Coordinates of N, CA and C and ligand atoms in Angstrom, one line a residue:
X1 N 5.7 20.3 -6.3 CA 4.7 20.5 -4.7 C 6.0 20.0 -3.7
X2 N 6.5 18.7 -4.4 CA 7.9 18.3 -3.5 C 8.7 19.5 -2.9
X3 N 9.4 20.5 -3.6 CA 10.2 20.8 -3.7 C 9.9 22.3 -2.3
X4 N 8.7 22.5 -3.1 CA 8.0 23.7 -2.1 C 7.9 23.1 -0.7
X5 N 7.4 22.0 -0.4 CA 7.4 21.2 1.0 C 8.7 21.0 1.5
X6 N 9.6 20.6 0.6 CA 11.0 20.7 1.1 C 11.5 22.0 2.0
X7 N 11.0 22.9 1.0 CA 11.3 24.4 1.6 C 10.7 24.8 2.9
X8 N 9.6 24.4 3.0 CA 8.9 24.5 4.4 C 9.3 23.8 5.5
X9 N 9.8 22.6 5.4 CA 10.5 21.6 6.3 C 11.7 22.1 6.6
X10 N 12.3 22.7 5.6 CA 13.8 23.5 6.2 C 13.4 24.7 6.9
X11 N 12.3 25.6 6.7 CA 12.2 26.5 7.9 C 11.7 25.8 9.1
X12 N 10.7 25.1 9.1 CA 10.3 24.6 10.3 C 11.6 24.0 11.0
X13 N 12.6 23.3 10.6 CA 13.9 23.0 10.9 C 14.3 24.0 12.2
X14 N 14.0 25.2 11.5 CA 14.9 26.5 12.2 C 14.4 26.3 13.4
X15 N 13.2 25.9 13.9 CA 12.7 26.1 15.5 C 13.2 24.8 15.9
X16 N 13.8 24.1 15.8 CA 14.2 22.7 16.0 C 14.8 23.0 17.7
X17 N 14.2 22.0 19.0 CA 14.8 22.3 20.0 C 15.5 21.2 20.2
X18 N 17.0 21.0 20.0 CA 17.6 19.8 20.1 C 19.0 19.8 20.9
X19 N 19.1 20.4 22.0 CA 20.1 21.0 22.8 C 20.9 19.4 23.0
X20 N 20.5 18.2 23.2 CA 20.9 17.0 23.7 C 21.7 16.2 22.3
X21 N 20.5 15.9 21.5 CA 21.5 15.3 20.0 C 22.1 16.0 19.0
X22 N 21.7 17.4 19.3 CA 22.3 19.0 18.3 C 21.9 18.2 16.8
X23 N 20.7 17.6 16.3 CA 20.2 17.2 15.1 C 19.0 17.6 14.9
X24 N 19.0 18.6 14.0 CA 17.8 19.5 13.5 C 16.9 18.7 12.4
X25 N 15.4 18.8 12.9 CA 14.9 18.1 11.8 C 13.4 18.9 11.9
X26 N 13.0 18.9 10.7 CA 11.8 19.9 10.1 C 11.2 18.7 9.2
X27 N 9.7 19.2 9.5 CA 8.8 18.2 8.5 C 7.5 19.4 8.0
X28 N 7.2 19.1 7.0 CA 6.2 20.0 6.6 C 4.8 19.1 6.0
X29 N 3.6 18.8 6.2 CA 2.5 18.0 6.6 C 1.8 18.5 5.2
X30 N 1.3 17.6 4.3 CA 0.0 18.6 3.6 C -1.4 17.6 3.9
X31 N -1.9 18.5 4.1 CA -3.2 18.1 4.5 C -4.0 17.6 3.2
X32 N -5.4 16.9 3.2 CA -6.0 16.7 1.7 C -6.6 18.0 1.2
X33 N -7.0 18.8 2.2 CA -7.6 19.8 1.6 C -6.9 21.4 1.3
X34 N -5.1 20.9 1.4 CA -4.3 21.7 1.2 C -3.6 22.5 2.0
X35 N -4.0 22.5 3.0 CA -3.0 23.5 4.1 C -1.7 22.7 4.4
X36 N -0.8 23.5 4.8 CA 0.6 22.7 5.1 C 0.9 22.9 6.6
X37 N 1.0 22.1 7.7 CA 1.1 21.9 9.0 C 2.9 21.8 8.9
X38 N 3.7 22.5 9.7 CA 5.1 22.4 9.9 C 5.3 21.8 11.5
X39 N 6.4 21.3 11.4 CA 6.9 20.8 12.7 C 8.1 20.7 13.1
X40 N 9.1 20.7 14.1 CA 10.1 20.4 14.4 C 10.3 19.2 15.6
X41 N 11.3 19.2 15.5 CA 11.8 18.2 17.0 C 12.2 19.0 17.9
X42 N 11.6 18.2 19.2 CA 11.6 18.9 20.3 C 12.0 18.0 21.4
X43 N 13.3 18.4 22.0 CA 13.7 17.4 23.1 C 13.7 17.6 24.0
X44 N 14.0 16.9 25.4 CA 13.7 17.0 26.6 C 14.8 16.1 27.3
X45 N 15.1 16.7 28.4 CA 16.1 16.3 29.3 C 15.8 14.5 29.8
X46 N 14.7 14.6 30.0 CA 14.4 13.0 30.7 C 13.5 12.1 29.4
X47 N 14.1 12.4 28.6 CA 14.0 11.6 27.3 C 12.6 11.6 26.7
X48 N 11.6 12.4 27.0 CA 10.3 12.6 26.7 C 10.4 13.4 25.0
X49 N 11.1 13.1 24.2 CA 11.3 14.1 22.9 C 10.4 13.6 21.6
X50 N 10.0 14.6 21.2 CA 8.9 14.5 20.1 C 9.7 14.9 18.7
X51 N 9.4 14.0 17.8 CA 10.1 14.0 16.5 C 9.3 15.2 15.4
X52 N 9.9 15.3 14.8 CA 9.2 16.5 13.8 C 7.9 16.1 13.2
X53 N 8.1 14.8 12.7 CA 6.7 14.3 12.1 C 5.7 14.1 12.7
X54 N 5.8 13.7 14.2 CA 4.9 13.9 15.1 C 4.3 15.2 15.7
X55 N 5.2 16.1 15.5 CA 4.8 17.4 15.8 C 4.0 18.0 14.9
X56 N 4.4 17.8 13.7 CA 3.4 18.4 12.4 C 2.0 17.6 12.3
X57 N 1.8 16.3 12.6 CA 0.8 15.5 12.6 C -0.1 16.2 14.0
X58 N 0.5 16.1 15.0 CA -0.4 16.2 16.2 C -0.7 17.7 15.9
X59 N -0.1 18.3 15.2 CA -0.7 20.1 15.1 C -1.6 19.8 14.4
X60 N -1.7 19.4 13.1 CA -2.6 19.5 12.4 C -4.0 18.4 12.7
X61 N -3.6 17.5 13.6 CA -5.1 16.8 14.0 C -5.8 17.4 15.3
X62 N -4.9 18.4 16.1 CA -5.6 18.9 16.9 C -6.1 20.1 16.4
X63 N -6.0 20.6 15.1 CA -7.0 21.4 14.6 C -7.8 21.2 13.5
X64 N -8.3 19.8 13.7 CA -9.4 19.1 13.0 C -9.0 18.7 11.6
X65 N -7.8 18.7 11.3 CA -7.4 17.7 10.2 C -7.0 16.2 10.2
X66 N -7.7 15.0 9.5 CA -7.0 13.9 9.9 C -6.8 12.9 8.7
X67 N -7.1 13.8 7.7 CA -6.5 13.2 6.0 C -5.3 13.8 5.9
X68 N -4.4 13.2 4.8 CA -3.7 14.0 4.4 C -2.5 13.4 3.2
X69 N -2.1 14.2 2.7 CA -1.5 13.4 1.5 C 0.0 13.3 0.9
X70 N 0.9 14.3 2.0 CA 1.8 14.0 1.7 C 2.7 14.8 3.1
X71 N 4.1 14.3 3.2 CA 5.0 14.9 4.3 C 6.1 15.2 3.8
X72 N 7.1 15.9 3.9 CA 8.3 16.3 3.7 C 9.3 16.2 4.6
X73 N 10.6 15.6 5.0 CA 11.3 16.0 5.9 C 12.6 16.1 5.7
X74 N 13.2 17.0 6.3 CA 14.8 17.5 6.8 C 15.4 17.1 7.5
X75 N 16.7 16.8 7.7 CA 17.3 16.5 9.4 C 18.7 16.2 8.7
X76 N 19.5 16.9 9.9 CA 20.8 16.4 9.9 C 21.4 17.1 10.9
X77 N 23.0 16.8 11.5 CA 23.4 16.9 12.8 C 23.8 19.1 12.5
X78 N 23.7 19.4 13.1 CA 23.7 20.8 13.5 C 23.2 21.6 12.6
X79 N 21.8 21.5 12.1 CA 21.4 22.3 10.8 C 22.2 21.7 9.6
X80 N 22.8 20.3 9.3 CA 23.4 20.5 8.0 C 22.5 19.2 7.2
X81 N 21.3 19.8 6.4 CA 20.5 18.7 5.8 C 21.3 18.0 4.7
X82 N 22.3 17.2 5.2 CA 22.8 16.4 3.7 C 22.2 15.3 3.3
X83 N 22.0 14.4 4.4 CA 21.6 12.6 4.3 C 19.9 12.9 4.2
X84 N 19.5 12.0 3.3 CA 17.7 11.4 3.4 C 17.6 11.2 4.9
X85 N 16.7 11.8 5.4 CA 16.2 11.2 6.4 C 14.6 10.7 6.6
X86 N 14.8 9.4 6.7 CA 13.4 8.7 6.9 C 12.9 8.5 8.4
X87 N 11.5 8.3 8.3 CA 10.9 8.6 9.7 C 11.1 7.4 10.7
X88 N 11.4 7.5 12.0 CA 11.4 6.6 13.0 C 10.3 5.4 12.8
X89 N 10.4 4.4 13.8 CA 9.0 3.7 13.7 C 8.0 4.1 14.4
X90 N 8.3 4.8 15.6 CA 7.0 5.7 16.3 C 6.3 6.3 15.4
X91 N 7.0 7.0 14.6 CA 6.2 8.3 13.6 C 5.6 7.4 12.8
X92 N 6.1 6.5 12.4 CA 5.7 5.7 11.1 C 4.0 4.8 11.9
X93 N 4.4 4.4 13.0 CA 3.1 4.3 13.5 C 2.1 5.1 13.7
X94 N 2.7 6.2 14.1 CA 1.4 7.3 14.1 C 0.8 7.4 12.8
X95 N 1.4 7.5 11.6 CA 1.3 8.0 10.1 C 0.5 6.8 10.1
X96 N 0.3 5.7 10.5 CA -0.6 4.5 10.1 C -2.1 4.6 10.8
X97 N -2.2 5.6 11.6 CA -3.4 6.0 12.0 C -4.2 6.8 11.4
X98 N -3.2 7.5 10.3 CA -4.0 8.7 9.6 C -3.8 8.6 8.3
X99 N -2.9 7.8 7.8 CA -2.3 8.3 6.3 C -2.8 6.5 5.8
X100 N -3.1 6.9 4.2 CA -3.5 5.7 3.4 C -2.2 5.4 3.2
X101 N -2.1 4.1 2.6 CA -0.7 3.3 1.8 C -0.3 4.1 0.9
X102 N -1.1 5.2 -0.1 CA -0.2 6.0 -0.9 C 0.2 7.4 -0.3
X103 N 0.1 7.5 1.0 CA 0.6 8.9 1.2 C 2.1 8.9 1.2
X104 N 2.4 10.0 0.6 CA 3.7 10.1 0.2 C 4.7 10.7 1.0
X105 N 5.8 10.0 1.4 CA 6.7 10.5 2.2 C 8.2 11.0 1.4
X106 N 8.4 12.0 1.6 CA 9.2 13.0 0.8 C 10.5 13.2 1.5
X107 N 11.7 13.0 1.3 CA 12.6 12.8 2.3 C 13.9 14.0 1.3
X108 N 14.2 15.2 2.0 CA 15.0 15.8 1.1 C 16.3 16.3 1.5
X109 N 17.1 16.9 1.2 CA 18.4 17.7 1.5 C 18.0 19.0 1.2
X110 N 19.6 19.6 1.5 CA 19.7 21.4 1.5 C 19.6 21.2 0.2
X111 N 20.2 20.6 -0.8 CA 19.8 21.1 -2.4 C 18.5 21.0 -2.8
X112 N 17.6 20.8 -2.1 CA 16.2 21.0 -2.9 C 16.1 18.9 -3.5
X113 N 17.2 18.4 -3.0 CA 16.8 16.9 -4.1 C 16.2 16.2 -3.2
X114 N 15.7 15.0 -3.6 CA 14.8 14.1 -2.5 C 14.3 12.9 -3.6
X115 N 13.9 12.0 -2.5 CA 13.4 10.8 -2.6 C 12.0 10.8 -2.0
X116 N 11.1 10.0 -3.1 CA 9.5 9.9 -2.4 C 9.4 8.3 -2.3
X117 N 8.8 8.0 -1.0 CA 8.6 6.9 -0.5 C 6.8 7.0 -0.6
X118 N 6.2 5.5 -0.4 CA 5.1 5.7 -0.1 C 4.3 5.1 1.2
X119 N 3.9 5.7 1.9 CA 3.9 5.1 3.4 C 3.7 3.5 3.4
X120 N 3.0 3.0 2.4 CA 3.2 1.3 2.5 C 4.4 1.0 2.3
X121 N 5.2 1.6 1.5 CA 6.8 0.7 1.3 C 7.5 0.9 2.7
X122 N 7.1 2.2 3.4 CA 8.2 2.2 4.7 C 7.3 1.7 5.8
X123 N 6.3 1.3 5.5 CA 5.4 0.6 7.0 C 4.7 -0.4 6.4
X124 N 4.9 -1.8 5.8 CA 4.1 -2.6 5.3 C 3.8 -3.3 6.5
X125 N 2.8 -4.2 6.4 CA 2.3 -4.7 7.4 C 2.2 -4.5 8.9
X126 N 1.8 -3.0 8.9 CA 1.2 -2.4 10.1 C 0.2 -2.7 10.9
X127 N 0.6 -2.8 12.2 CA -0.5 -3.0 13.1 C -1.8 -2.4 13.2
X128 N -3.0 -2.8 13.2 CA -4.3 -2.2 13.2 C -5.1 -3.3 14.2
X129 N -5.7 -2.6 14.8 CA -7.1 -3.0 15.9 C -7.5 -4.0 14.6
X130 N -8.4 -5.1 15.1 CA -9.1 -6.0 14.3 C -10.8 -5.2 14.3
X131 N -11.6 -5.9 14.0 CA -12.9 -5.5 14.0 C -13.9 -5.6 15.0
Ligands
THU1 N1 14.1 12.6 14.8 C1 12.9 13.1 14.5 O1 12.8 14.7 14.5 N2 12.5 12.6 13.3 C2 12.9 11.3 12.8 O2 12.4 10.9 11.8 C3 14.4 10.7 13.3 C4 14.7 11.6 14.7 C5 14.7 13.5 16.0 C6 14.8 13.1 17.6 C7 15.7 13.1 18.0 O3 15.4 14.8 18.4 C8 16.9 13.7 17.1 O4 16.2 13.6 15.8 C9 18.1 12.4 16.7 O5 17.3 11.3 17.3

């Protein structure tokens, strides 16, 4: 499952729009009912860029999916997915809205090597509105 999702994330990164950072990122999000949503980073000249992870999550939510099992992420300069890329703080906070603590965050590279974190490991003590 991990390697299939990483391959999907590599495909997603082909659509990265990153003329400013020249840093391509792809994400593949697995919903609880087995669908995969792809996302890439989409940059903007005045800074209102969207990360690959949030693109995938927002695509899924906008099509009625709000429960997720896992996300695979690849990224690197000029499409070279050498290092493991963990999600930025803004994306982690968006994950907090929809993902349980055991949601899997799979960070991969171009050789399909990977590490798996849980969401709880990457954003402990996240903000939540009280009752
Ligand atoms: N980026 C992502 O898409 N996901 C991350 O987890 C970190 C960074 C994008 C934003 C920007 O287009 C480029 O990578 C460099 O920060």
